Structures are given as structure tokens and as C-alpha cells.
PDB file of C-alpha atoms in Angstrom:
ATOM      1  CA  MET W 128      20.060 171.377 106.226  1.00  0.00           C
ATOM      2  CA  GLY W 129      23.725 171.149 105.201  1.00  0.00           C
ATOM      3  CA  LYS W 130      25.970 173.918 103.981  1.00  0.00           C
ATOM      4  CA  ALA W 131      25.762 172.867 100.336  1.00  0.00           C
ATOM      5  CA  SER W 132      21.972 172.720 100.362  1.00  0.00           C
ATOM      6  CA  ARG W 133      21.697 176.117 102.118  1.00  0.00           C
ATOM      7  CA  LYS W 134      23.970 177.629  99.526  1.00  0.00           C
ATOM      8  CA  GLU W 135      21.922 176.119  96.701  1.00  0.00           C
ATOM      9  CA  LEU W 136      18.712 177.399  98.357  1.00  0.00           C
ATOM     10  CA  VAL W 137      20.088 180.949  98.597  1.00  0.00           C
ATOM     11  CA  GLU W 138      21.288 180.818  95.007  1.00  0.00           C
ATOM     12  CA  ASN W 139      17.920 179.558  93.775  1.00  0.00           C
ATOM     13  CA  VAL W 140      16.005 182.169  95.775  1.00  0.00           C
ATOM     14  CA  SER W 141      18.325 184.891  94.536  1.00  0.00           C
ATOM     15  CA  HIS W 142      17.792 183.870  90.938  1.00  0.00           C
ATOM     16  CA  ASP W 143      14.016 183.518  91.423  1.00  0.00           C
ATOM     17  CA  LEU W 144      13.815 187.004  92.898  1.00  0.00           C
ATOM     18  CA  ARG W 145      16.114 188.639  90.337  1.00  0.00           C
ATOM     19  CA  THR W 146      14.214 187.313  87.336  1.00  0.00           C
ATOM     20  CA  PRO W 147      10.955 189.199  87.974  1.00  0.00           C
ATOM     21  CA  MET W 148      12.843 192.225  89.277  1.00  0.00           C
ATOM     22  CA  ALA W 149      14.840 192.428  86.046  1.00  0.00           C
ATOM     23  CA  SER W 150      11.675 192.086  84.006  1.00  0.00           C
ATOM     24  CA  ILE W 151       9.896 194.857  85.987  1.00  0.00           C
ATOM     25  CA  GLN W 152      12.934 197.087  85.700  1.00  0.00           C
ATOM     26  CA  SER W 153      13.290 196.647  81.938  1.00  0.00           C
ATOM     27  CA  PHE W 154       9.625 197.256  81.249  1.00  0.00           C
ATOM     28  CA  MET W 155       9.538 200.287  83.568  1.00  0.00           C
ATOM     29  CA  GLU W 156      12.605 201.773  81.891  1.00  0.00           C
ATOM     30  CA  ALA W 157      11.017 201.350  78.478  1.00  0.00           C
ATOM     31  CA  ILE W 158       7.920 203.109  79.680  1.00  0.00           C
ATOM     32  CA  GLN W 159       9.917 205.908  81.335  1.00  0.00           C
ATOM     33  CA  ASP W 160      12.028 206.365  78.179  1.00  0.00           C
ATOM     34  CA  ASN W 161       8.858 206.735  76.123  1.00  0.00           C
ATOM     35  CA  ALA W 162      10.021 203.792  73.993  1.00  0.00           C
ATOM     36  CA  ILE W 163       6.457 202.521  73.777  1.00  0.00           C
ATOM     37  CA  ARG W 164       4.538 204.052  70.859  1.00  0.00           C
ATOM     38  CA  ASP W 165       1.242 202.148  70.801  1.00  0.00           C
ATOM     39  CA  GLU W 166      -1.327 201.586  73.481  1.00  0.00           C
ATOM     40  CA  GLN W 167      -1.488 197.823  72.991  1.00  0.00           C
ATOM     41  CA  THR W 168       2.193 197.377  73.746  1.00  0.00           C
ATOM     42  CA  PHE W 169       1.911 199.802  76.657  1.00  0.00           C
ATOM     43  CA  ALA W 170      -0.977 197.738  78.098  1.00  0.00           C
ATOM     44  CA  ARG W 171       1.062 194.491  77.623  1.00  0.00           C
ATOM     45  CA  TYR W 172       3.968 196.075  79.455  1.00  0.00           C
ATOM     46  CA  LEU W 173       1.764 197.113  82.362  1.00  0.00           C
ATOM     47  CA  ASP W 174       0.232 193.648  82.500  1.00  0.00           C
ATOM     48  CA  THR W 175       3.702 192.125  82.655  1.00  0.00           C
ATOM     49  CA  ILE W 176       4.690 194.484  85.457  1.00  0.00           C
ATOM     50  CA  ARG W 177       1.540 193.541  87.346  1.00  0.00           C
ATOM     51  CA  LEU W 178       2.120 189.794  86.860  1.00  0.00           C
ATOM     52  CA  GLU W 179       5.774 190.035  87.836  1.00  0.00           C
ATOM     53  CA  THR W 180       4.897 192.032  90.929  1.00  0.00           C
ATOM     54  CA  ARG W 181       2.437 189.337  91.911  1.00  0.00           C
ATOM     55  CA  ARG W 182       5.090 186.726  91.221  1.00  0.00           C
ATOM     56  CA  LEU W 183       7.500 188.525  93.556  1.00  0.00           C
ATOM     57  CA  SER W 184       4.873 188.728  96.258  1.00  0.00           C
ATOM     58  CA  GLY W 185       4.254 184.990  95.871  1.00  0.00           C
ATOM     59  CA  LEU W 186       7.957 184.209  96.096  1.00  0.00           C
ATOM     60  CA  ILE W 187       8.286 186.282  99.237  1.00  0.00           C
ATOM     61  CA  GLU W 188       5.259 184.562 100.783  1.00  0.00           C
ATOM     62  CA  ASP W 189       6.750 181.201  99.804  1.00  0.00           C
ATOM     63  CA  LEU W 190       9.991 182.156 101.635  1.00  0.00           C
ATOM     64  CA  LEU W 191       8.053 183.101 104.715  1.00  0.00           C
ATOM     65  CA  GLN W 192       6.098 179.859 104.588  1.00  0.00           C
ATOM     66  CA  LEU W 193       9.327 177.880 104.154  1.00  0.00           C
ATOM     67  CA  SER W 194      10.842 179.656 107.135  1.00  0.00           C
ATOM     68  CA  ARG W 195       7.778 178.780 109.247  1.00  0.00           C
ATOM     69  CA  LEU W 196       7.873 175.195 108.103  1.00  0.00           C
ATOM     70  CA  GLN W 197      11.564 174.903 108.980  1.00  0.00           C
ATOM     71  CA  ALA W 198      10.898 176.493 112.370  1.00  0.00           C
ATOM     72  CA  GLY W 199       8.110 174.025 113.066  1.00  0.00           C
ATOM     73  CA  THR W 200       5.546 176.781 113.564  1.00  0.00           C
ATOM     74  CA  LYS W 201       3.534 175.709 110.497  1.00  0.00           C
ATOM     75  CA  THR W 202       2.589 172.423 108.935  1.00  0.00           C
ATOM     76  CA  LEU W 203       2.201 171.674 105.243  1.00  0.00           C
ATOM     77  CA  CYS W 204      -1.414 171.547 104.055  1.00  0.00           C
ATOM     78  CA  PRO W 205      -1.708 170.485 100.405  1.00  0.00           C
ATOM     79  CA  GLU W 206      -4.622 172.006  98.527  1.00  0.00           C
ATOM     80  CA  ARG W 207      -6.239 171.447  95.181  1.00  0.00           C
ATOM     81  CA  CYS W 208      -5.592 173.819  92.338  1.00  0.00           C
ATOM     82  CA  HIS W 209      -6.798 174.063  88.741  1.00  0.00           C
ATOM     83  CA  LEU W 210      -3.896 173.275  86.439  1.00  0.00           C
ATOM     84  CA  LYS W 211      -5.470 175.386  83.729  1.00  0.00           C
ATOM     85  CA  ASP W 212      -5.215 178.540  85.895  1.00  0.00           C
ATOM     86  CA  LEU W 213      -1.675 177.638  86.880  1.00  0.00           C
ATOM     87  CA  PHE W 214      -0.558 177.101  83.263  1.00  0.00           C
ATOM     88  CA  LEU W 215      -2.246 180.322  82.125  1.00  0.00           C
ATOM     89  CA  GLU W 216      -0.417 182.306  84.784  1.00  0.00           C
ATOM     90  CA  ILE W 217       2.894 180.755  83.866  1.00  0.00           C
ATOM     91  CA  LEU W 218       2.341 181.342  80.124  1.00  0.00           C
ATOM     92  CA  GLN W 219       1.354 184.950  80.680  1.00  0.00           C
ATOM     93  CA  SER W 220       4.465 185.525  82.746  1.00  0.00           C
ATOM     94  CA  TYR W 221       6.780 184.222  80.063  1.00  0.00           C
ATOM     95  CA  THR W 222       4.975 185.181  76.807  1.00  0.00           C
ATOM     96  CA  LEU W 223       6.725 188.543  76.334  1.00  0.00           C
ATOM     97  CA  ARG W 224      10.147 187.092  77.195  1.00  0.00           C
ATOM     98  CA  TRP W 225       9.636 184.265  74.720  1.00  0.00           C
ATOM     99  CA  ARG W 226       8.557 186.664  72.005  1.00  0.00           C
ATOM    100  CA  ARG W 227      11.664 188.816  72.548  1.00  0.00           C
ATOM    101  CA  ARG W 228      13.965 185.794  72.503  1.00  0.00           C
ATOM    102  CA  ILE W 229      12.392 184.348  69.340  1.00  0.00           C
ATOM    103  CA  CYS W 230      12.464 187.760  67.592  1.00  0.00           C
ATOM    104  CA  ARG W 231      16.116 188.213  68.506  1.00  0.00           C
ATOM    105  CA  SER W 232      16.987 184.846  66.974  1.00  0.00           C
ATOM    106  CA  SER W 233      18.106 185.583  63.441  1.00  0.00           C
ATOM    107  CA  SER W 234      18.686 181.937  62.511  1.00  0.00           C
ATOM    108  CA  GLY W 235      14.947 181.291  62.027  1.00  0.00           C
ATOM    109  CA  PHE W 236      14.645 178.313  64.306  1.00  0.00           C
ATOM    110  CA  ARG W 237      12.291 178.032  67.213  1.00  0.00           C
ATOM    111  CA  ARG W 238      13.735 177.554  70.655  1.00  0.00           C
ATOM    112  CA  ARG W 239      12.277 174.948  72.909  1.00  0.00           C
ATOM    113  CA  PHE W 240      11.316 175.813  76.424  1.00  0.00           C
ATOM    114  CA  ARG W 241      10.840 173.195  79.144  1.00  0.00           C
ATOM    115  CA  LEU W 242       8.213 173.557  81.800  1.00  0.00           C
ATOM    116  CA  ARG W 243       8.490 171.502  84.976  1.00  0.00           C
ATOM    117  CA  LEU W 244       5.513 171.149  87.235  1.00  0.00           C
ATOM    118  CA  SER W 245       5.344 169.316  90.504  1.00  0.00           C
ATOM    119  CA  CYS W 246       1.926 168.403  91.854  1.00  0.00           C
ATOM    120  CA  LEU W 247       0.784 166.808  95.035  1.00  0.00           C
ATOM    121  CA  ARG W 248      -1.666 164.064  94.356  1.00  0.00           C
ATOM    122  CA  GLN W 249      -4.485 163.462  96.729  1.00  0.00           C
ATOM    123  CA  PRO W 250      -4.927 159.891  97.921  1.00  0.00           C
ATOM    124  CA  PRO W 251      -7.911 158.092  96.376  1.00  0.00           C
ATOM    125  CA  GLY W 252     -11.150 158.197  98.294  1.00  0.00           C
TER     126      GLY W 252
END
């Protein structure tokens, strides 16, 4: 792996770790500041904290797996997953952020969000 690609990897990992951390921090601060007045919003904030914590754990596990793959102590084993479950998890993770961004937009237009998904296809047979 060259210097440029290592730098890009570190930057991507840093960003991917900071995003859920920032989300957890902002929701926890709102809870600690008693800014949440209704139970439904409180429950949504706790759900977001739970999902973002899981997301962080997954990212850390991914980093460990990548390190093992690069060291040659582990081989890649693709596995099947249900796209519905994956999409639901992604949507739950971003729903509150999207709502906040749309509400903050005073111009009345909807923002578009792109979702990229890479899948390993199993060979026929």
C-alpha cells in the first residue's frame, strides 16, 4: 500500500469514526441538558445513540478484520446478507440527521442524498 493510499485510508477511517461519535455526543448533550421534553423524542435519541454505538463497534471490527487481512492471518469469506435489513439499518442511522437537515433548510427544497452500496455476487450454481 502506497503513502497516498494509506493517507486516504486514515482520513476515511477518521471521518467514519468521527461521524457516529459526533452524533452520539450531540444526542447525549441534548439529553444531559434536559432539552428533550417529550418521551417519543427521548426514545428516538436513545435509539440513535444505540445504533451509532453499534455502528462504531462495527467500524472497529472492520478495522481489525482489515488489519488481519493485510497481515495475511485471515482470508476473505463473502457471506449472504438480506439487503432489506441492511437498508433498514442505514435508513435508521440517518433518519434523524436527514430530518434535522431538511428542517434547517428554509428554502423549502428537498435535498437529495446518495446511497452507495457494494455487494459481492455469488457465482451461479
